[in-house]
mmCIF file of C-alpha atoms and ligand atoms in Angstrom:
data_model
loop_
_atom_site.group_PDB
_atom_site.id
_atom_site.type_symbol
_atom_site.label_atom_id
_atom_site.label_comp_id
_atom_site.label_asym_id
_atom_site.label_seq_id
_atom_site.Cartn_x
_atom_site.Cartn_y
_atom_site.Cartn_z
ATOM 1 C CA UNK A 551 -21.285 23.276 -71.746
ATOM 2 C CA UNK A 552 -23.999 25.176 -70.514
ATOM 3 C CA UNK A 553 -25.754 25.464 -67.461
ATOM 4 C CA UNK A 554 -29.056 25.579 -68.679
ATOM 5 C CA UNK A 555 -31.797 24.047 -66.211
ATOM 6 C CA UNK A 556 -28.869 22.148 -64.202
ATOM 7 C CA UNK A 557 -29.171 21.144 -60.471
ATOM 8 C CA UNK A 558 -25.910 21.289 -59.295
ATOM 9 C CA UNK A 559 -24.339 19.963 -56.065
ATOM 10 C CA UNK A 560 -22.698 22.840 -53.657
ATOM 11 C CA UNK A 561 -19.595 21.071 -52.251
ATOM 12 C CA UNK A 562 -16.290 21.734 -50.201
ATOM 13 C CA UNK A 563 -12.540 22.263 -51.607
ATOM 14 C CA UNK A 564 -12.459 18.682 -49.637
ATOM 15 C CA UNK A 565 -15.261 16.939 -51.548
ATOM 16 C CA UNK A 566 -12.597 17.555 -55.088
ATOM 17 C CA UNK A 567 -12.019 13.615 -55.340
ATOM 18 C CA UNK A 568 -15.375 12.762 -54.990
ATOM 19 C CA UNK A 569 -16.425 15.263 -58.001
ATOM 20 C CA UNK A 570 -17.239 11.931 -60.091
ATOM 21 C CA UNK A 571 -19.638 10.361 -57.358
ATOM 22 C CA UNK A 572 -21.774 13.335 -56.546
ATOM 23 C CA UNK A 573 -22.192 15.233 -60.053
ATOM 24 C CA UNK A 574 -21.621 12.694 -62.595
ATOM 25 C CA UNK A 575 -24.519 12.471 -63.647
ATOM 26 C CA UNK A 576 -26.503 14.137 -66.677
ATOM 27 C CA UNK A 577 -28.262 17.305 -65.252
ATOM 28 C CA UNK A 578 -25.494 17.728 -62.813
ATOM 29 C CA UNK A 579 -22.635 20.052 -62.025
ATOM 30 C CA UNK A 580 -20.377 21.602 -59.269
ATOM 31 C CA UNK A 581 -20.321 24.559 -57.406
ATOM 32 C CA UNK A 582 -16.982 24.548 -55.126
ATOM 33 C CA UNK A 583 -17.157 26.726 -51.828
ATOM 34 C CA UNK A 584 -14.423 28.959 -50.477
ATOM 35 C CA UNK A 585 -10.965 31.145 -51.708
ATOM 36 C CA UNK A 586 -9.816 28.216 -53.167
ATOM 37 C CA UNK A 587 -12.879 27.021 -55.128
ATOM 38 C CA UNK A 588 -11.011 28.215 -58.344
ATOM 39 C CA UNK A 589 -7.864 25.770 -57.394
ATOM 40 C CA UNK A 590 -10.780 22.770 -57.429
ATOM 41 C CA UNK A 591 -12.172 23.738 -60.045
ATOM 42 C CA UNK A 592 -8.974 22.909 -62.044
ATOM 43 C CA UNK A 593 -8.324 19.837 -60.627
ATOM 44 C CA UNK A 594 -11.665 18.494 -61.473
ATOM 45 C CA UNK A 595 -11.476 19.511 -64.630
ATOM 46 C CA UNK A 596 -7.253 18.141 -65.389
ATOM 47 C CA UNK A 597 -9.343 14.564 -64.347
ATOM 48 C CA UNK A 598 -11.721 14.847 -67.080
ATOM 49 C CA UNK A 599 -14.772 16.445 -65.523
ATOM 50 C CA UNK A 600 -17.478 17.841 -68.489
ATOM 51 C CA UNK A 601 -20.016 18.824 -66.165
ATOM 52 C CA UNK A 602 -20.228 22.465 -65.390
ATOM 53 C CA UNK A 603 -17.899 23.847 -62.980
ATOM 54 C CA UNK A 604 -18.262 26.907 -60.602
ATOM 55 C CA UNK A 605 -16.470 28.836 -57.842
ATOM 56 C CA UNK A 606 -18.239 30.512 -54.972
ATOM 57 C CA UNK A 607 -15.692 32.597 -52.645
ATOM 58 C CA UNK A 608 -18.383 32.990 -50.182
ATOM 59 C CA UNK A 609 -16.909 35.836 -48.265
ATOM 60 C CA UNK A 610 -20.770 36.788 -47.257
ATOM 61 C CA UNK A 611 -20.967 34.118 -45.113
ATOM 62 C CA UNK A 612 -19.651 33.319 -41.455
ATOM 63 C CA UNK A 613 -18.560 35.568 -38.939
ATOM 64 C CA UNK A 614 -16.017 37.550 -40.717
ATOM 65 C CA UNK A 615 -18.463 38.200 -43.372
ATOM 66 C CA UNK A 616 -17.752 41.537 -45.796
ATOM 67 C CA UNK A 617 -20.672 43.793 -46.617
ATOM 68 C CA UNK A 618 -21.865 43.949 -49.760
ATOM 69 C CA UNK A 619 -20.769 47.329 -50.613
ATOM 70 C CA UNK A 620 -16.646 45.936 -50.694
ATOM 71 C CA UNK A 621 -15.102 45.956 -54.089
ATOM 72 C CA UNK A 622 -15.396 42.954 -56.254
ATOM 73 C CA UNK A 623 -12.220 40.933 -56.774
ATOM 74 C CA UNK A 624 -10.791 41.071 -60.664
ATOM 75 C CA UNK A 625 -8.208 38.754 -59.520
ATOM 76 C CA UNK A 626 -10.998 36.048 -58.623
ATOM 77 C CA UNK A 627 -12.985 36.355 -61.580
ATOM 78 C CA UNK A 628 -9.544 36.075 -63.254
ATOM 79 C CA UNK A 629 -8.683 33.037 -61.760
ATOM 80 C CA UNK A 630 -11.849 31.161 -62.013
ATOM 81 C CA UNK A 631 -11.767 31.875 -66.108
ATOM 82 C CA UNK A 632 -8.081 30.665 -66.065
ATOM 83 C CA UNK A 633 -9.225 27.694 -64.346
ATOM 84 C CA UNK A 634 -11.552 26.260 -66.510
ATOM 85 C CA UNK A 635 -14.568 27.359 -64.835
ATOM 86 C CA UNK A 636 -17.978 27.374 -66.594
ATOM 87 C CA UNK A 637 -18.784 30.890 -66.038
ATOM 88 C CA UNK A 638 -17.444 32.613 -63.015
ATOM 89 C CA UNK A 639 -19.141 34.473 -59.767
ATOM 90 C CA UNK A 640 -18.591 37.666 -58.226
ATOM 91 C CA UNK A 641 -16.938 37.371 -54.494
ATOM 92 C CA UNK A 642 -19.553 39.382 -53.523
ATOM 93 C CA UNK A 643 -20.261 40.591 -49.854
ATOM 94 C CA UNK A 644 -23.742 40.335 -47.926
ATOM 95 C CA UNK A 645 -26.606 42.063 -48.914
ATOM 96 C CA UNK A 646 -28.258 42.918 -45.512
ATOM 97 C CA UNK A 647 -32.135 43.913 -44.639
ATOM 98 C CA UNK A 648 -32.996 47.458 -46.913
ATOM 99 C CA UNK A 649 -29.204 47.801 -47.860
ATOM 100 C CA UNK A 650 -30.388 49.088 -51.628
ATOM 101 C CA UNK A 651 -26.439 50.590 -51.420
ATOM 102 C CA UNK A 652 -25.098 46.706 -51.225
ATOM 103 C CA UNK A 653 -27.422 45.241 -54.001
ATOM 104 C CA UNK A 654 -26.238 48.200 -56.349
ATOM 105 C CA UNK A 655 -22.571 48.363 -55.400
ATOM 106 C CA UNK A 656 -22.195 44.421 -56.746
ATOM 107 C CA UNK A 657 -24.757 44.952 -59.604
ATOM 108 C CA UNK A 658 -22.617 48.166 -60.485
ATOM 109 C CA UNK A 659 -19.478 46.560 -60.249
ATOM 110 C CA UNK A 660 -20.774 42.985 -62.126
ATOM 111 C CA UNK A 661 -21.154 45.190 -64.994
ATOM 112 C CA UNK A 662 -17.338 45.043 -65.998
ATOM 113 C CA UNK A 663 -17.441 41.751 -66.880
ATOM 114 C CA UNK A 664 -19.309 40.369 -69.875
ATOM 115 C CA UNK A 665 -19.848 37.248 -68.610
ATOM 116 C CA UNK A 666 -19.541 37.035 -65.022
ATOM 117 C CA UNK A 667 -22.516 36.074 -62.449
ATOM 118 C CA UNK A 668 -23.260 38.751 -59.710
ATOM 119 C CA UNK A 669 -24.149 37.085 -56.636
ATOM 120 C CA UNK A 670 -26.780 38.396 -54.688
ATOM 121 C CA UNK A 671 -26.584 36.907 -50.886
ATOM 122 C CA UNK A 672 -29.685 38.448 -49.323
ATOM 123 C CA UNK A 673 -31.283 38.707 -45.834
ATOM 124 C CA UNK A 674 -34.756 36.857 -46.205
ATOM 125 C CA UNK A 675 -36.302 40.386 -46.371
ATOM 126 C CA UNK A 676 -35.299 40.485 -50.406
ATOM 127 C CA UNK A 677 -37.280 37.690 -51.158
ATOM 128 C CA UNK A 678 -40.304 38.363 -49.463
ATOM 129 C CA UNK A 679 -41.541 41.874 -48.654
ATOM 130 C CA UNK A 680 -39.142 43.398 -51.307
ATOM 131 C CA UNK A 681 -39.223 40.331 -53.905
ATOM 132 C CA UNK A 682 -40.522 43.243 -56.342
ATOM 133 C CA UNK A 683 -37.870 45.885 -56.017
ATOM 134 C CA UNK A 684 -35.326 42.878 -56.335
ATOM 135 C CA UNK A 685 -36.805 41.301 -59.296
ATOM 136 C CA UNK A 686 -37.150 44.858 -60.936
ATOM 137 C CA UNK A 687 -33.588 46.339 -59.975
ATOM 138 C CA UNK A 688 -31.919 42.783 -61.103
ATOM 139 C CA UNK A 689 -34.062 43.497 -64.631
ATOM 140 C CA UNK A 690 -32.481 47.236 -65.159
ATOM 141 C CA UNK A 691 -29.206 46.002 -64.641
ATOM 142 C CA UNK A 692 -29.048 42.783 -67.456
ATOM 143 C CA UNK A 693 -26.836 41.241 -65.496
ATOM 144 C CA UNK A 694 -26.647 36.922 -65.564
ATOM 145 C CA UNK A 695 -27.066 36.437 -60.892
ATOM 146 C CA UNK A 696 -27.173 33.908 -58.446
ATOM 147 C CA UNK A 697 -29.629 34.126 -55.252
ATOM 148 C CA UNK A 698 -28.091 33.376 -51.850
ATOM 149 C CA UNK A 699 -31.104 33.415 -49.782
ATOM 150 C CA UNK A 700 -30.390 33.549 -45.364
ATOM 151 C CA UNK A 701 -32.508 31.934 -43.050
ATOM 152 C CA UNK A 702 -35.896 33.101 -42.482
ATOM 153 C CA UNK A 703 -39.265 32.962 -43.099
ATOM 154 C CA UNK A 704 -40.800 30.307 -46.367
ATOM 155 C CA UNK A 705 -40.530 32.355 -49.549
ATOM 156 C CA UNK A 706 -42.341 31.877 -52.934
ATOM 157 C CA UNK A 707 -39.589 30.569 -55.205
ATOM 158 C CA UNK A 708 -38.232 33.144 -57.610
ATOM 159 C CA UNK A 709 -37.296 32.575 -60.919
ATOM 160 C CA UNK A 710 -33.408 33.339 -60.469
ATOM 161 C CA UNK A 711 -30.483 30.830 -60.074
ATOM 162 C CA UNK A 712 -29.843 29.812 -56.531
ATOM 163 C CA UNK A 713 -26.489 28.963 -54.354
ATOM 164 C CA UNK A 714 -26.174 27.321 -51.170
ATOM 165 C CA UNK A 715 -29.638 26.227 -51.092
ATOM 166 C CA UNK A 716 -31.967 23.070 -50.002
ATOM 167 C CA UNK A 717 -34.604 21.690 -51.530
ATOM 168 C CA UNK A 718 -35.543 25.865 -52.196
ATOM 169 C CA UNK A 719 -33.332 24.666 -55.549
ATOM 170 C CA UNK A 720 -35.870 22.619 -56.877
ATOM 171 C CA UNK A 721 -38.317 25.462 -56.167
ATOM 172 C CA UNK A 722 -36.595 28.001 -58.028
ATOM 173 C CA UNK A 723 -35.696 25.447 -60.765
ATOM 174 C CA UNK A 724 -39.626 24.691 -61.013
ATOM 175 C CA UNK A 725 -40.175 28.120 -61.236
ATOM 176 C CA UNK A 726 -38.088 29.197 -64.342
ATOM 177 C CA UNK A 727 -34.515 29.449 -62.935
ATOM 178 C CA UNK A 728 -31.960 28.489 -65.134
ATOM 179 C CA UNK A 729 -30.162 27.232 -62.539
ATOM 180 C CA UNK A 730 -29.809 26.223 -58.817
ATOM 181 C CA UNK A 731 -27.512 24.491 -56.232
ATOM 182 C CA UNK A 732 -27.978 22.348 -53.908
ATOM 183 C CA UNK A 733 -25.715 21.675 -50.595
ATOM 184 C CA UNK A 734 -24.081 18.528 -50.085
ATOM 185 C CA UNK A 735 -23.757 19.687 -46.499
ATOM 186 C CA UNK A 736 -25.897 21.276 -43.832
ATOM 187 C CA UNK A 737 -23.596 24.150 -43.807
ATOM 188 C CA UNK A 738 -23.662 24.463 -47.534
ATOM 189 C CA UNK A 739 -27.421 24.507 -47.352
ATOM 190 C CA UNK A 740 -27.757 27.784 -45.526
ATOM 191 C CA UNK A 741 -26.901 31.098 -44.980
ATOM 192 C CA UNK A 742 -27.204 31.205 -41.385
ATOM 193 C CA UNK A 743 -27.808 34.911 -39.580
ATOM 194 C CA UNK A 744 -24.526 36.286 -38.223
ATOM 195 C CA UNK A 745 -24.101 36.438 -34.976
ATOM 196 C CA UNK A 746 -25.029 32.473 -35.724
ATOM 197 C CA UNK A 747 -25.325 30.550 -32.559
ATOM 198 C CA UNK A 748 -24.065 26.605 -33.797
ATOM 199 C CA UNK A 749 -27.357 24.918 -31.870
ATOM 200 C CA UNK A 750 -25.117 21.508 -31.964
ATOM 201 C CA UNK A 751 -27.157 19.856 -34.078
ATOM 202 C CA UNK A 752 -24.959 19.441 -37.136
ATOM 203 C CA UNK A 753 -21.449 19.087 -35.179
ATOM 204 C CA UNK A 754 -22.778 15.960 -33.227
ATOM 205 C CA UNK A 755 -21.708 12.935 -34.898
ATOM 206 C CA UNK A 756 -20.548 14.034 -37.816
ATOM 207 C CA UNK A 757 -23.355 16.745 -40.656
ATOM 208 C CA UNK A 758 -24.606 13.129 -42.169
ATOM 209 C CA UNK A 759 -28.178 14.063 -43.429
ATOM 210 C CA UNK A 760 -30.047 11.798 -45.750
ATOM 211 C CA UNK A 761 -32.606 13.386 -47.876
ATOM 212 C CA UNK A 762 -36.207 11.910 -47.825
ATOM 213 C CA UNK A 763 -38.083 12.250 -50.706
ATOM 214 C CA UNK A 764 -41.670 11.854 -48.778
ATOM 215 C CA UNK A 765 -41.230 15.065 -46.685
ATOM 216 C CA UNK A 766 -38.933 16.845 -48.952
ATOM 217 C CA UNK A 767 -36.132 17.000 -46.559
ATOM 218 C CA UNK A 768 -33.256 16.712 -45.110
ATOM 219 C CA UNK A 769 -33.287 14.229 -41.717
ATOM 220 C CA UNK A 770 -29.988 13.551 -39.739
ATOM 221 C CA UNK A 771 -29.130 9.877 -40.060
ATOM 222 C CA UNK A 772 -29.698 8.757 -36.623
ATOM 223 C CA UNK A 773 -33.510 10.509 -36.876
ATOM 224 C CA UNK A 774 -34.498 8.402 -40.290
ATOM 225 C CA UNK A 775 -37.860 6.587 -40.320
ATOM 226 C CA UNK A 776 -38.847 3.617 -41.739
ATOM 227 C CA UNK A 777 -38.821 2.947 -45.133
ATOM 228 C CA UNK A 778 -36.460 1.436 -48.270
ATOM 229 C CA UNK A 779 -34.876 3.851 -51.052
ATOM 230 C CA UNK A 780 -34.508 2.718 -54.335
ATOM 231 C CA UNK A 781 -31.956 4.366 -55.631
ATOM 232 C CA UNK A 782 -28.570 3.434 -57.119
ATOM 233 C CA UNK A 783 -26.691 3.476 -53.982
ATOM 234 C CA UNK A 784 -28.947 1.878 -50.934
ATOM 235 C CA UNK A 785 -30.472 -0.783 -54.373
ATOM 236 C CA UNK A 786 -33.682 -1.262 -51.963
ATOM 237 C CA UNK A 787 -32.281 -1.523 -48.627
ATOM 238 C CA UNK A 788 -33.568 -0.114 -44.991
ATOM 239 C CA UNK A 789 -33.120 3.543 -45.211
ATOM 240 C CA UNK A 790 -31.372 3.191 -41.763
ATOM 241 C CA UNK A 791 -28.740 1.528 -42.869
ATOM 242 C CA UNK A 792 -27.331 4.876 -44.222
ATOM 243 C CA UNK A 793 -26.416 5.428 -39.854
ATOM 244 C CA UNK A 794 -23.845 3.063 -40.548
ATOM 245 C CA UNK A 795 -22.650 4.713 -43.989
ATOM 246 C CA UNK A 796 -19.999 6.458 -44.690
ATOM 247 C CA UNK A 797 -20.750 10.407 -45.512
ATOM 248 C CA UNK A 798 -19.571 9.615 -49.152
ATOM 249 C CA UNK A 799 -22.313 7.156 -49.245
ATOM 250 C CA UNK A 800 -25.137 8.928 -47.655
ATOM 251 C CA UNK A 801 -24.115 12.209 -49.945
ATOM 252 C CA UNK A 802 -23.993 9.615 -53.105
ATOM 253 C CA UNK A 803 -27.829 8.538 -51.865
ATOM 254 C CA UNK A 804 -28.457 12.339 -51.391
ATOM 255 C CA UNK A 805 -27.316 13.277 -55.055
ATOM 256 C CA UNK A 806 -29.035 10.380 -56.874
ATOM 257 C CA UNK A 807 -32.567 11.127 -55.091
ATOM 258 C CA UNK A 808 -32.399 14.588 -56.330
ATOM 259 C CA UNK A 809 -31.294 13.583 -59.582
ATOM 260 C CA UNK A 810 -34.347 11.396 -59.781
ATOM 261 C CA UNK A 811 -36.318 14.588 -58.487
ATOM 262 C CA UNK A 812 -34.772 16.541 -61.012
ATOM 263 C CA UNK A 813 -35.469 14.232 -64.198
ATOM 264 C CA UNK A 814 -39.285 14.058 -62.827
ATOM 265 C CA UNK A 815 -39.029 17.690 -62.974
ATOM 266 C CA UNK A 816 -37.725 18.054 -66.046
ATOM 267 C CA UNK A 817 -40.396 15.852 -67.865
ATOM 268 C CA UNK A 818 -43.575 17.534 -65.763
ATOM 269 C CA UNK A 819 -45.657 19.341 -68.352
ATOM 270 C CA UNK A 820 -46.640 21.883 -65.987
ATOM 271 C CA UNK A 821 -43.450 22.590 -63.610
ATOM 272 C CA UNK A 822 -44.534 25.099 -60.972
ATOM 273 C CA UNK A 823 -47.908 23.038 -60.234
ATOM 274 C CA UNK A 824 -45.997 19.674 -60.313
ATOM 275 C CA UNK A 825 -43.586 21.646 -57.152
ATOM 276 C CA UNK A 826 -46.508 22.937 -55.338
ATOM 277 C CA UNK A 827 -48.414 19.145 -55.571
ATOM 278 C CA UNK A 828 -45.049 17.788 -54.022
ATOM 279 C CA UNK A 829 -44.807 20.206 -51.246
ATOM 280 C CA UNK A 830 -48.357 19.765 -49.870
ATOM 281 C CA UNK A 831 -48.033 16.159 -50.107
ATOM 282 C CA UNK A 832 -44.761 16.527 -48.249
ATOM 283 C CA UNK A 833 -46.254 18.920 -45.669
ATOM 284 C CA UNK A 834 -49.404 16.634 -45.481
ATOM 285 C CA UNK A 835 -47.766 13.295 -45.336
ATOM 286 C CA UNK A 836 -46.910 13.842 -41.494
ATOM 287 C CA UNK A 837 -43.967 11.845 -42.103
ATOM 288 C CA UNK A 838 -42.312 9.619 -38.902
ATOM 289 C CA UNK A 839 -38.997 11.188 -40.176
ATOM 290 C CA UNK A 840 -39.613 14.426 -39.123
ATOM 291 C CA UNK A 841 -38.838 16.062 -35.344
HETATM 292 ZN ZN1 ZN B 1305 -30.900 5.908 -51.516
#
């Protein structure tokens, strides 16, 4: 099982039963959030899940967030091994604007472990001013990492795996990552600047968001445009009728766009321009979905 140019689907402990439905497709995998990621991760797998499987602590995210210069959990990397996970992640802390001492503590530390992934959650600064001392200290150090990228600014996508992401997965992917996530949920999407003020937005009835292929994003249910979908779960109908849906079903439309995203992708002879052609189309098509 490898996870060689998969796009896999960030989810919740809470989203374990519905492993099948989002990631069962080829392509696909799971990346379970939270301290007991490694606890899903078994389940899934008991059920007779083959996709790949990973666990992301996320301690560098929320209010209570660690920096990233706290040691790096044995125990975890234990457990996610013992669990059946594909290759496990460092619990790593937050990587903050200029804090070189963070981004070498968990690349120091990652070094233990033959086989374990150091994440790298990084203020928006890392991936655009100082993309180049990034790329180059991730290249002395060897080490296999994962890109958590916070809120800020558009970025050029880099060519390293990405957590927690939105459609910045497909970027990176396009670009040469081996790998990349993609969240199931708003909050699984970002990595919001702490102190984060919730704007309300995603509480209000319910974090359904139904991806639009046209503009490349993400719209809240009750804001979707006209149009049909296609795809295995709506089979043609209004895109609106995902209002009524069920988040399971809006998620399931969600995960089969971007798997049809992800196979066109996959077959384009020349990746990166393929991505940038879709995001100026999506930018240019002025579409009634967006605010
Ligand atoms: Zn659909």
């Amino acid at each position: 099982m490898d996870l060689h140019e998969r796009l896999l689907v960030q989810v919740s402990v809470r989203d374990v039963y519905d492993a099948a439905t989002l990631a069962g497709h080829p392509g696909s995998g799971l990346v379970f959030t939270g301290q007991a990621g490694h606890d899903a991760v078994r389940m899934v797998r008991r059920a007779g899940y083959d996709g790949p499987l990973l666990a992301d602590r996320r301690r560098y995210a929320g209010s209570a967030r660690v920096r990233g210069t706290a040691r790096l959990s044995a125990d975890w990397i234990a457990d996610q091994v013992e669990a059946g996970a594909t290759t496990p992640l460092t619990d790593s802390g937050y990587i903050g604007e200029g804090d070189h001492e963070s981004l070498h503590a968990i690349l120091e530390q990652a070094l233990q472990w033959d086989d374990a992934v150091a994440v790298l959650p990084v203020h928006a600064r890392w991936v655009t001013g100082d993309r180049g001392t990034l790329l180059h200290t991730v290249a002395d150090y060897g080490s296999p990492v994962a890109l958590v990228v916070e809120d800020g600014p558009p970025y050029r996508p880099i060519p390293l795996p990405l957590l927690s992401a939105g459609v910045a997965a497909l970027g990176a992917l396009a670009h040469g990552a081996r790998w990349a996530a993609i969240g199931v949920r708003e909050v699984l999407r970002h990595l919001y600047p702490e102190p984060h003020e919730a704007r309300g937005g995603w509480r209000r009835g319910g974090a359904r968001s139904a991806f639009v292929v046209e503009g490349l994003e993400f719209v809240p249910v009750e804001r979707l445009g006209e149009g049909t979908c296609g795809c295995a779960a709506c089979r043609g109908r209004p895109l609106r009728h995902l209002v009524e849906a069920e988040e399971l079903h809006v998620n399931t439309h969600n995960a089969r766009v971007l798997h049809g995203l992800h196979n066109r992708l996959l077959r384009a002879t020349h990746r990166e321009r393929w991505w940038q052609a879709l995001t100026e189309a999506a930018a240019g098509a002025g579409s009634p979905t967006k605010r």
